[in-house]
């Protein structure tokens, strides 16, 4: 048996797990509901008895977009009107959904992106030097 | 669950409503816009009133802190129209801020605490460059888990659009029908930011090119124009520029009073008989991405409170921040079954002369979307339409019942109101 992970149920912990290339969410010990991003209080039964669980990182595309007019921090990564980035919502095989960057699609042909496409997690390294960090992304299989 | 929906314990009436011109006004600060809306309201009160009698002010505002660098905006708005030392309260629920402010005013009167309440809404967005406006609007989403994925405000609705198109077979052209209709209405609204139809816009662009001696675009139909990546660029697939509401400076104001004193102000008050508000999780935690759950809860609560059904409602102003948002809204408020809103729009059912007119004002799309002022802007249109004062865009026939649907960001908040004209 693995020892229970003792980290607070916060975005900071979630991001720290990402740096360790782990996709982590929480499970309610009372009703077994799964949450990713993690929750400290169960949205189904309101119990605060939660535990960290690792997700497989496999799923399928639930919704997407290709962003031509992007956020400043994304534009700083080289995206612009002519070079859009893709983002969306992935439904994980565990049955819950998460927002993430999408990789592996043709940015010039967003109409070819298919909802339901099989996806797998990819820990995307962005930034330079001190700013370097892993960002959550999913790549089409 | 079912939200609390017992009848409003004390009747509430609208006795005046006004708005500034919506648009881009570099020379106007937020308080200047609010003063303009307030003066328009003053002129709308049939029997006149003494501002001295106003007891409290609620102001809807999304993000003046970032847009204008000025927070604590409620007392500034109150002071700008001479109403200090009355209590002034800012309400922030993203794009639903002033719809929620209206609801707070209703609660204030219904509780018996106040009799005469001023509601305002204001947003001054054009001080910032578009890139900073994009960042600011995105703060209405979840900055911990949604924004890091790169979601912009158009991006959120674009994702809903892909889910909707996938499930129901709608096309980008089906969405764009909403923009064409709303511009037709906006062309008849002198306060609208885009007081022009899309075909007229296209002709103006051609005439301008000709006048400047530039190559004249070869668009022959509206669809040629709307499919042109240069004239109608992609913002976030599948949403193009004309699917999106604009960046707008504007303000709105409504005077609410207790029913029993309404006849001191006008013989034609508009009664508010239903008010529903609900909240929701971020998009990725919702069970269905083709509907806005908070809008369904809020609509249900408002209908129950009013004791009426969607079939009874003659017109609605809904939150069309994007074309897909109006289609989903037309289903969420119960006008149409899930998955049929886009065909109803194409058939003209929601046109000004259709069976269920939606957004006769031009909507957020053509009238403009000064975020924190938009919800109350819907109320201003309903006030005009129900009293037969909407000019060239007046819906034919009586309007005994009407509805407004105001969404915050991607639907974490929705507030719905139902209005009645008696006699
Ligand atoms: Zn639970």
Coordinates of C-alpha atoms and ligand atoms in Angstrom, one line a residue:
Chain A
X1 CA 0.0 0.0 0.0
X2 CA 1.2 3.4 -0.9
X3 CA 1.5 5.8 1.9
X4 CA -1.2 8.5 1.8
X5 CA 0.1 11.7 0.1
X6 CA 0.2 14.6 2.6
X7 CA -0.1 17.7 0.5
X8 CA -2.7 20.4 0.8
X9 CA -5.6 20.2 -1.8
X10 CA -4.6 23.4 -3.5
X11 CA -3.7 24.6 -7.0
X12 CA -0.1 25.0 -5.8
X13 CA 0.1 21.3 -5.0
X14 CA -1.6 20.4 -8.4
X15 CA 1.1 22.5 -10.1
X16 CA 3.9 21.0 -8.1
X17 CA 2.7 17.5 -9.2
X18 CA 2.7 18.7 -12.8
X19 CA 6.4 19.6 -12.4
X20 CA 6.9 16.0 -11.3
X21 CA 5.0 14.9 -14.4
X22 CA 2.0 13.6 -12.5
X23 CA -1.6 14.4 -13.3
X24 CA -3.2 14.4 -9.8
X25 CA -6.7 15.0 -8.6
X26 CA -8.7 14.2 -5.5
X27 CA -11.1 11.4 -4.5
X28 CA -13.8 11.8 -1.8
X29 CA -13.3 9.1 0.8
X30 CA -16.9 9.2 1.7
X31 CA -18.7 9.0 -1.7
X32 CA -15.7 8.1 -4.0
X33 CA -16.4 11.1 -6.4
X34 CA -13.3 12.1 -8.4
X35 CA -12.2 15.7 -9.0
X36 CA -9.6 17.2 -11.3
X37 CA -8.6 19.9 -10.7
X38 CA -8.4 18.9 -7.1
X39 CA -11.1 19.9 -4.6
X40 CA -10.7 20.2 -0.8
X41 CA -14.4 19.7 -0.2
X42 CA -16.5 17.2 -2.2
X43 CA -18.8 18.9 -4.6
X44 CA -21.2 15.9 -4.4
X45 CA -21.5 15.2 -0.7
X46 CA -19.5 18.1 0.8
X47 CA -17.2 15.8 2.8
X48 CA -13.8 17.2 3.5
X49 CA -12.3 13.7 3.7
X50 CA -10.3 13.8 0.5
X51 CA -7.3 11.9 -0.8
X52 CA -4.9 12.5 -3.7
X53 CA -5.2 10.1 -6.7
X54 CA -3.2 9.9 -9.9
X55 CA -5.1 10.0 -13.2
X56 CA -4.0 7.9 -16.2
X57 CA -3.8 10.9 -18.5
X58 CA -5.8 9.1 -21.2
X59 CA -9.0 10.7 -22.5
X60 CA -10.9 12.1 -25.4
X61 CA -11.6 15.6 -26.7
X62 CA -14.9 17.1 -25.4
X63 CA -14.6 20.7 -26.7
X64 CA -12.0 22.8 -28.3
X65 CA -11.0 26.1 -29.9
X66 CA -8.1 27.5 -31.9
X67 CA -7.2 30.9 -30.5
X68 CA -6.1 33.6 -33.0
X69 CA -6.5 36.6 -30.6
X70 CA -4.6 35.1 -27.6
X71 CA -3.7 36.0 -24.1
X72 CA -0.6 38.1 -23.6
X73 CA 1.3 35.2 -21.9
X74 CA 0.5 32.9 -24.8
X75 CA 1.5 35.5 -27.4
X76 CA 4.8 35.8 -25.5
X77 CA 5.3 32.1 -26.5
X78 CA 5.2 33.0 -30.2
X79 CA 1.5 32.6 -31.0
X80 CA -0.4 35.2 -32.9
X81 CA -3.2 35.9 -35.3
X82 CA -1.6 33.8 -38.1
X83 CA -0.2 31.1 -35.7
X84 CA -3.1 30.2 -33.4
X85 CA -2.8 27.9 -30.4
X86 CA -5.3 25.2 -29.6
X87 CA -7.0 24.8 -26.2
X88 CA -10.0 22.8 -25.0
X89 CA -11.6 20.5 -22.5
X90 CA -10.6 16.8 -22.3
X91 CA -12.8 14.1 -20.8
X92 CA -10.5 11.7 -18.9
X93 CA -11.1 8.0 -19.0
X94 CA -12.0 8.3 -15.2
X95 CA -15.1 10.3 -16.3
X96 CA -14.1 13.8 -15.3
X97 CA -13.1 16.7 -17.5
X98 CA -10.2 19.3 -17.4
X99 CA -9.1 22.4 -19.3
X100 CA -5.8 22.1 -21.1
X101 CA -3.6 23.1 -24.1
X102 CA -4.1 20.8 -27.0
X103 CA -1.1 19.6 -29.1
X104 CA -0.7 17.7 -32.4
X105 CA -3.5 19.3 -34.4
X106 CA -3.0 21.3 -37.6
X107 CA -3.3 25.0 -36.4
X108 CA -4.1 26.1 -39.9
X109 CA -7.1 23.7 -40.2
X110 CA -9.1 23.8 -36.9
X111 CA -12.2 22.5 -38.7
X112 CA -10.4 19.1 -39.1
X113 CA -10.2 18.8 -35.2
X114 CA -12.6 16.1 -34.1
X115 CA -14.5 16.0 -30.9
X116 CA -14.1 12.5 -29.4
X117 CA -10.5 12.3 -30.7
X118 CA -8.4 10.1 -28.3
X119 CA -5.9 12.2 -26.3
X120 CA -3.1 11.6 -23.9
X121 CA -1.4 13.9 -21.3
X122 CA 1.8 15.7 -22.2
X123 CA 3.8 17.8 -19.7
X124 CA 4.7 20.7 -21.8
X125 CA 7.8 22.6 -20.8
X126 CA 7.4 26.4 -21.3
X127 CA 9.4 29.4 -20.3
X128 CA 13.1 30.0 -20.0
X129 CA 15.6 29.7 -17.0
X130 CA 14.0 30.5 -13.7
X131 CA 10.6 30.8 -15.4
X132 CA 10.8 27.2 -16.8
X133 CA 7.9 25.1 -15.8
X134 CA 5.6 22.3 -16.9
X135 CA 2.2 23.2 -18.3
X136 CA -0.7 20.7 -18.6
X137 CA -1.3 19.7 -22.2
X138 CA -2.9 16.8 -24.1
X139 CA -1.7 15.5 -27.4
X140 CA -3.9 13.7 -29.9
X141 CA -3.0 10.0 -30.2
Chain B
X1 CA -32.2 21.0 -6.6
X2 CA -34.8 23.7 -7.0
X3 CA -33.8 27.3 -6.1
X4 CA -36.0 29.3 -3.8
X5 CA -38.8 30.9 -5.8
X6 CA -41.6 32.1 -3.6
X7 CA -43.4 35.2 -5.0
X8 CA -41.8 38.6 -4.4
X9 CA -43.2 39.6 -1.0
X10 CA -43.7 43.3 -2.0
X11 CA -44.4 44.4 -5.6
X12 CA -41.6 46.2 -7.4
X13 CA -42.0 48.5 -10.4
X14 CA -39.7 50.2 -12.9
X15 CA -40.7 53.8 -13.4
X16 CA -37.8 55.1 -15.4
X17 CA -34.9 53.7 -17.5
X18 CA -32.1 55.2 -19.5
X19 CA -28.7 54.5 -21.2
X20 CA -25.8 56.4 -22.6
X21 CA -24.9 56.0 -26.2
X22 CA -22.9 52.8 -26.5
X23 CA -19.6 53.0 -28.4
X24 CA -15.9 53.9 -28.1
X25 CA -15.5 57.3 -26.5
X26 CA -11.9 58.3 -25.7
X27 CA -13.1 61.6 -24.3
X28 CA -15.5 60.1 -21.7
X29 CA -14.6 58.7 -18.3
X30 CA -16.8 56.1 -16.6
X31 CA -18.6 58.8 -14.5
X32 CA -19.3 60.8 -17.7
X33 CA -21.0 57.8 -19.2
X34 CA -23.0 57.2 -16.0
X35 CA -24.2 60.9 -15.9
X36 CA -25.4 60.5 -19.5
X37 CA -27.4 57.4 -18.6
X38 CA -28.8 59.0 -15.5
X39 CA -30.0 62.1 -17.5
X40 CA -31.7 59.8 -20.0
X41 CA -33.4 58.0 -17.1
X42 CA -34.6 61.4 -15.6
X43 CA -36.2 62.3 -18.9
X44 CA -38.0 58.9 -19.1
X45 CA -39.9 59.4 -15.8
X46 CA -43.4 60.5 -17.1
X47 CA -44.4 62.6 -14.1
X48 CA -40.9 63.6 -13.1
X49 CA -39.3 62.9 -9.7
X50 CA -37.1 64.5 -7.1
X51 CA -33.6 62.9 -7.0
X52 CA -33.7 63.8 -3.3
X53 CA -36.1 60.8 -2.8
X54 CA -33.6 58.2 -4.0
X55 CA -32.6 56.1 -0.9
X56 CA -29.8 53.8 -2.1
X57 CA -27.7 53.2 -5.3
X58 CA -26.5 49.8 -6.6
X59 CA -24.0 50.0 -9.5
X60 CA -23.0 47.0 -11.6
X61 CA -19.4 47.1 -12.8
X62 CA -17.1 44.3 -13.8
X63 CA -13.6 45.5 -13.8
X64 CA -13.1 49.3 -13.6
X65 CA -10.1 48.5 -11.4
X66 CA -8.3 47.1 -14.5
X67 CA -10.0 49.0 -17.3
X68 CA -9.7 52.5 -15.9
X69 CA -7.4 51.9 -12.9
X70 CA -10.1 53.1 -10.6
X71 CA -11.8 50.8 -8.0
X72 CA -14.4 51.8 -5.4
X73 CA -16.6 53.1 -8.1
X74 CA -20.0 53.1 -6.4
X75 CA -19.6 56.3 -4.3
X76 CA -18.0 58.0 -7.3
X77 CA -21.0 57.3 -9.4
X78 CA -23.3 58.4 -6.6
X79 CA -21.3 61.6 -6.1
X80 CA -21.3 62.3 -9.9
X81 CA -25.1 62.8 -9.8
X82 CA -25.3 64.5 -6.4
X83 CA -26.4 61.6 -4.3
X84 CA -23.9 61.3 -1.5
X85 CA -24.3 60.6 1.4
X86 CA -26.7 57.8 0.4
X87 CA -25.4 54.3 0.5
X88 CA -23.7 53.2 -2.8
X89 CA -22.9 49.6 -3.5
X90 CA -20.9 48.1 -6.3
X91 CA -22.0 44.7 -7.5
X92 CA -19.5 42.5 -9.4
X93 CA -20.6 39.3 -11.1
X94 CA -18.6 39.7 -14.4
X95 CA -20.9 40.4 -17.3
X96 CA -24.0 39.8 -15.1
X97 CA -23.0 42.6 -12.7
X98 CA -25.9 45.0 -13.5
X99 CA -28.5 42.3 -13.9
X100 CA -27.5 41.2 -10.4
X101 CA -27.5 44.8 -9.2
X102 CA -31.2 45.0 -10.4
X103 CA -32.0 41.9 -8.4
X104 CA -30.4 43.4 -5.3
X105 CA -32.5 46.5 -5.8
X106 CA -35.6 44.3 -6.0
X107 CA -34.6 42.6 -2.8
X108 CA -34.0 45.9 -1.1
X109 CA -37.6 47.1 -1.9
X110 CA -39.3 43.7 -1.4
X111 CA -37.7 43.5 2.1
X112 CA -39.4 46.8 3.0
X113 CA -36.1 48.4 3.8
X114 CA -36.3 50.9 0.9
X115 CA -39.0 52.3 -1.4
X116 CA -37.0 54.2 -4.1
X117 CA -33.8 52.6 -5.5
X118 CA -31.5 53.7 -8.3
X119 CA -29.7 50.9 -10.2
X120 CA -26.8 51.6 -12.5
X121 CA -24.4 49.8 -14.7
X122 CA -21.2 51.1 -16.2
X123 CA -18.1 49.9 -18.0
X124 CA -15.3 52.0 -19.6
X125 CA -13.4 49.5 -21.7
X126 CA -11.7 51.4 -24.5
X127 CA -8.8 52.9 -22.5
X128 CA -6.9 49.7 -22.8
X129 CA -5.4 48.2 -26.0
X130 CA -7.2 45.1 -27.3
X131 CA -4.6 42.7 -25.9
X132 CA -5.1 44.0 -22.4
X133 CA -8.9 43.9 -22.8
X134 CA -8.5 40.3 -23.8
X135 CA -6.5 39.6 -20.6
X136 CA -9.0 41.5 -18.5
X137 CA -12.1 39.8 -19.8
X138 CA -10.4 36.4 -19.2
X139 CA -10.2 37.2 -15.5
X140 CA -13.9 36.4 -15.5
X141 CA -12.9 32.7 -15.9
X142 CA -10.9 30.6 -13.5
X143 CA -7.3 32.0 -13.3
X144 CA -6.0 28.9 -11.6
X145 CA -7.2 26.2 -14.0
X146 CA -8.8 27.7 -17.1
X147 CA -6.6 30.7 -18.0
X148 CA -3.3 28.8 -17.8
X149 CA -4.7 26.6 -20.6
X150 CA -4.9 29.7 -22.8
X151 CA -8.7 30.2 -22.7
X152 CA -9.8 33.7 -23.8
X153 CA -13.3 34.9 -23.3
X154 CA -14.2 34.2 -27.0
X155 CA -12.3 31.0 -26.6
X156 CA -14.7 29.7 -23.9
X157 CA -17.7 30.3 -26.1
X158 CA -15.9 28.9 -29.1
X159 CA -15.4 25.7 -27.2
X160 CA -19.1 25.6 -26.3
X161 CA -19.8 26.2 -30.0
X162 CA -17.7 23.2 -31.1
X163 CA -19.5 21.0 -28.6
X164 CA -22.9 22.3 -29.8
X165 CA -22.1 21.9 -33.5
X166 CA -20.8 18.4 -32.9
X167 CA -23.9 17.3 -31.0
X168 CA -26.6 19.0 -33.1
X169 CA -25.0 19.5 -36.5
X170 CA -25.1 23.3 -36.6
X171 CA -22.6 25.1 -38.8
X172 CA -20.6 28.3 -38.4
X173 CA -23.2 29.9 -40.8
X174 CA -26.0 28.9 -38.5
X175 CA -24.3 30.9 -35.7
X176 CA -23.7 33.9 -37.9
X177 CA -27.5 34.2 -38.7
X178 CA -27.7 35.6 -35.1
X179 CA -25.3 38.4 -35.9
X180 CA -27.1 39.2 -39.2
X181 CA -30.4 39.5 -37.3
X182 CA -29.0 41.5 -34.4
X183 CA -27.3 44.0 -36.7
X184 CA -30.7 44.5 -38.5
X185 CA -32.1 45.4 -35.1
X186 CA -29.1 47.5 -34.0
X187 CA -29.5 49.5 -37.3
X188 CA -32.8 50.7 -35.9
X189 CA -31.4 51.6 -32.4
X190 CA -29.8 55.1 -32.3
X191 CA -28.0 54.2 -29.0
X192 CA -26.3 51.1 -30.6
X193 CA -22.6 51.0 -31.1
X194 CA -23.1 49.4 -34.5
X195 CA -26.1 51.3 -35.9
X196 CA -25.8 49.5 -39.2
X197 CA -26.8 46.2 -40.9
X198 CA -24.1 43.8 -42.1
X199 CA -25.0 44.3 -45.8
X200 CA -24.8 48.1 -45.3
X201 CA -21.5 47.6 -43.5
X202 CA -20.2 45.7 -46.5
X203 CA -21.3 48.4 -49.0
X204 CA -19.6 51.1 -46.8
X205 CA -16.4 49.1 -46.9
X206 CA -16.6 48.9 -50.7
X207 CA -17.4 52.6 -51.1
X208 CA -14.5 53.5 -48.8
X209 CA -12.1 51.4 -50.8
X210 CA -13.3 53.1 -54.0
X211 CA -13.0 56.6 -52.5
X212 CA -9.4 55.9 -51.4
X213 CA -8.5 54.5 -54.8
X214 CA -7.8 51.1 -53.3
X215 CA -8.8 47.8 -54.9
X216 CA -12.6 47.4 -54.4
X217 CA -13.4 44.0 -52.7
X218 CA -15.4 41.7 -54.9
X219 CA -18.0 40.6 -52.3
X220 CA -21.4 40.2 -53.9
X221 CA -23.4 38.7 -51.1
X222 CA -23.3 39.1 -47.3
X223 CA -21.9 35.6 -47.1
X224 CA -19.0 36.5 -49.4
X225 CA -18.2 39.3 -46.9
X226 CA -18.6 37.1 -43.9
X227 CA -16.5 34.3 -45.3
X228 CA -13.6 36.7 -46.1
X229 CA -10.8 36.1 -43.7
X230 CA -9.7 39.7 -44.0
X231 CA -13.1 41.4 -43.6
X232 CA -14.3 38.9 -40.9
X233 CA -11.1 37.4 -39.3
X234 CA -11.2 34.3 -37.1
X235 CA -11.0 35.3 -33.4
X236 CA -11.2 31.8 -31.9
X237 CA -12.4 29.0 -34.2
X238 CA -15.3 28.7 -35.0
X239 CA -16.0 32.3 -33.9
X240 CA -15.1 35.1 -36.3
X241 CA -15.1 38.9 -35.6
X242 CA -18.8 39.2 -36.4
X243 CA -19.7 36.4 -34.0
X244 CA -18.3 38.5 -31.2
X245 CA -19.7 41.4 -29.2
X246 CA -17.5 44.5 -29.4
X247 CA -15.4 46.4 -26.8
X248 CA -17.8 49.1 -25.6
X249 CA -17.9 52.1 -23.3
X250 CA -21.4 52.6 -21.9
X251 CA -23.7 53.1 -18.9
X252 CA -27.3 52.3 -18.0
X253 CA -29.7 53.3 -15.2
X254 CA -33.1 52.2 -14.0
X255 CA -35.3 53.7 -11.3
X256 CA -37.1 51.0 -9.1
X257 CA -39.9 51.8 -6.7
X258 CA -42.4 50.0 -4.5
X259 CA -45.6 49.2 -6.5
X260 CA -47.8 51.1 -4.1
X261 CA -46.0 54.4 -5.0
X262 CA -45.4 53.8 -8.7
X263 CA -48.3 56.0 -9.8
X264 CA -46.6 59.0 -8.3
X265 CA -44.0 58.6 -11.1
X266 CA -46.0 57.2 -14.1
X267 CA -49.3 55.7 -15.1
X268 CA -47.4 53.0 -17.1
X269 CA -45.0 51.3 -14.8
X270 CA -43.4 48.0 -15.7
X271 CA -43.7 45.5 -12.9
X272 CA -41.0 42.9 -12.2
X273 CA -42.8 39.7 -11.2
X274 CA -40.0 37.1 -11.4
X275 CA -36.3 37.1 -10.5
X276 CA -34.0 34.1 -10.6
X277 CA -30.3 33.8 -10.1
X278 CA -28.0 30.8 -10.1
X279 CA -24.3 30.0 -10.1
X280 CA -22.2 27.2 -11.6
X281 CA -18.8 25.6 -11.8
X282 CA -16.1 26.3 -14.4
X283 CA -16.9 24.8 -17.8
X284 CA -14.8 21.7 -17.4
X285 CA -16.7 20.6 -14.3
X286 CA -20.1 20.8 -16.0
X287 CA -22.0 17.8 -17.2
X288 CA -23.1 19.3 -20.5
X289 CA -21.2 21.9 -22.5
X290 CA -24.1 22.6 -24.9
X291 CA -26.2 24.4 -22.3
X292 CA -25.6 26.9 -19.4
X293 CA -26.9 25.2 -16.3
X294 CA -27.1 28.4 -14.3
X295 CA -29.4 29.9 -17.0
X296 CA -31.7 26.9 -16.7
X297 CA -31.9 27.2 -12.9
X298 CA -32.3 31.0 -13.0
X299 CA -35.0 30.8 -15.7
X300 CA -36.9 28.1 -13.8
X301 CA -36.8 30.1 -10.6
X302 CA -38.0 33.3 -12.3
X303 CA -40.8 31.5 -14.2
X304 CA -42.0 29.8 -10.9
X305 CA -41.9 33.1 -9.0
X306 CA -43.8 34.8 -11.7
X307 CA -46.3 31.9 -12.2
X308 CA -45.8 32.1 -16.0
X309 CA -44.3 29.8 -18.7
X310 CA -42.0 30.5 -21.7
X311 CA -45.0 30.3 -23.9
X312 CA -46.4 33.4 -22.2
X313 CA -43.4 35.5 -22.8
X314 CA -43.7 37.8 -25.9
X315 CA -40.1 39.1 -26.2
X316 CA -36.7 38.5 -24.6
X317 CA -33.3 40.2 -24.4
X318 CA -30.7 37.5 -23.9
X319 CA -27.0 37.6 -23.3
X320 CA -25.5 37.3 -26.8
X321 CA -21.9 38.1 -26.0
X322 CA -21.2 35.6 -28.9
X323 CA -23.6 34.3 -31.5
X324 CA -23.5 30.8 -30.0
X325 CA -24.5 32.3 -26.6
X326 CA -27.8 33.6 -28.1
X327 CA -28.6 30.2 -29.6
X328 CA -27.9 28.4 -26.3
X329 CA -29.8 31.1 -24.4
X330 CA -32.9 30.7 -26.5
X331 CA -33.0 27.1 -25.4
X332 CA -32.1 27.7 -21.8
X333 CA -34.9 30.2 -21.3
X334 CA -37.3 27.5 -22.6
X335 CA -38.3 29.3 -25.9
X336 CA -37.0 26.3 -27.9
X337 CA -36.0 22.6 -27.3
X338 CA -32.3 21.8 -26.8
X339 CA -30.6 21.6 -30.2
X340 CA -33.3 23.5 -32.1
X341 CA -32.3 27.1 -31.3
X342 CA -30.1 27.5 -34.4
X343 CA -32.8 26.4 -36.8
X344 CA -35.4 28.7 -35.1
X345 CA -32.9 31.6 -35.7
X346 CA -32.5 30.6 -39.3
X347 CA -36.3 30.4 -39.8
X348 CA -36.7 34.0 -38.5
X349 CA -38.7 33.0 -35.4
X350 CA -36.4 35.3 -33.3
X351 CA -36.5 38.2 -35.7
X352 CA -38.3 41.4 -34.7
X353 CA -41.4 40.4 -36.6
X354 CA -41.1 36.7 -35.7
X355 CA -43.2 34.8 -33.1
X356 CA -40.5 35.1 -30.4
X357 CA -38.4 38.2 -31.0
X358 CA -35.0 38.1 -29.3
X359 CA -32.7 41.1 -28.8
X360 CA -34.7 43.8 -30.6
X361 CA -32.2 46.3 -29.2
X362 CA -29.5 44.8 -31.4
X363 CA -28.3 42.7 -28.5
X364 CA -24.8 42.8 -27.1
X365 CA -23.6 42.0 -30.6
X366 CA -24.7 45.2 -32.3
X367 CA -25.9 47.5 -29.4
X368 CA -22.5 46.9 -27.7
X369 CA -21.3 45.1 -24.6
X370 CA -20.0 47.4 -21.9
X371 CA -19.8 44.4 -19.6
X372 CA -21.0 45.7 -16.3
X373 CA -23.7 47.8 -17.9
X374 CA -25.1 45.2 -20.3
X375 CA -27.6 43.4 -18.0
X376 CA -29.4 46.6 -17.2
X377 CA -29.2 47.6 -20.9
X378 CA -31.5 44.7 -21.5
X379 CA -34.0 46.1 -19.0
X380 CA -33.9 49.5 -20.7
X381 CA -34.9 47.8 -24.0
X382 CA -37.7 45.9 -22.3
X383 CA -39.0 49.1 -20.7
X384 CA -39.1 50.8 -24.1
X385 CA -40.7 47.9 -25.9
X386 CA -43.3 47.2 -23.3
X387 CA -44.4 50.9 -23.3
X388 CA -44.4 51.1 -27.1
X389 CA -41.5 53.6 -27.1
X390 CA -39.0 51.6 -29.2
X391 CA -39.4 53.7 -32.3
X392 CA -38.6 52.0 -35.6
X393 CA -37.7 48.7 -33.9
X394 CA -41.0 48.5 -32.0
X395 CA -42.4 45.0 -31.9
X396 CA -45.9 45.0 -33.3
X397 CA -48.8 44.4 -30.8
X398 CA -49.1 44.3 -27.0
X399 CA -46.2 43.0 -24.9
X400 CA -47.8 41.9 -21.6
X401 CA -44.8 39.8 -20.5
X402 CA -41.1 40.0 -21.3
X403 CA -37.8 38.4 -20.1
X404 CA -34.2 39.3 -19.7
X405 CA -31.3 36.8 -19.4
X406 CA -27.9 38.1 -18.3
X407 CA -24.9 35.8 -18.0
X408 CA -21.7 36.3 -16.1
X409 CA -18.6 35.1 -18.0
X410 CA -19.1 31.5 -19.2
X411 CA -22.2 31.0 -17.0
X412 CA -20.8 30.8 -13.5
X413 CA -23.6 33.4 -12.9
X414 CA -26.9 33.8 -14.7
X415 CA -29.7 36.2 -13.6
X416 CA -33.2 36.1 -15.3
X417 CA -36.0 38.7 -14.8
X418 CA -39.6 38.6 -15.9
X419 CA -41.5 41.9 -16.6
X420 CA -45.2 42.6 -16.7
X421 CA -47.2 45.4 -18.2
X422 CA -50.7 45.6 -16.7
X423 CA -53.7 47.2 -18.5
Ligands
LIG1 ZN1 -18.2 13.0 -1.6

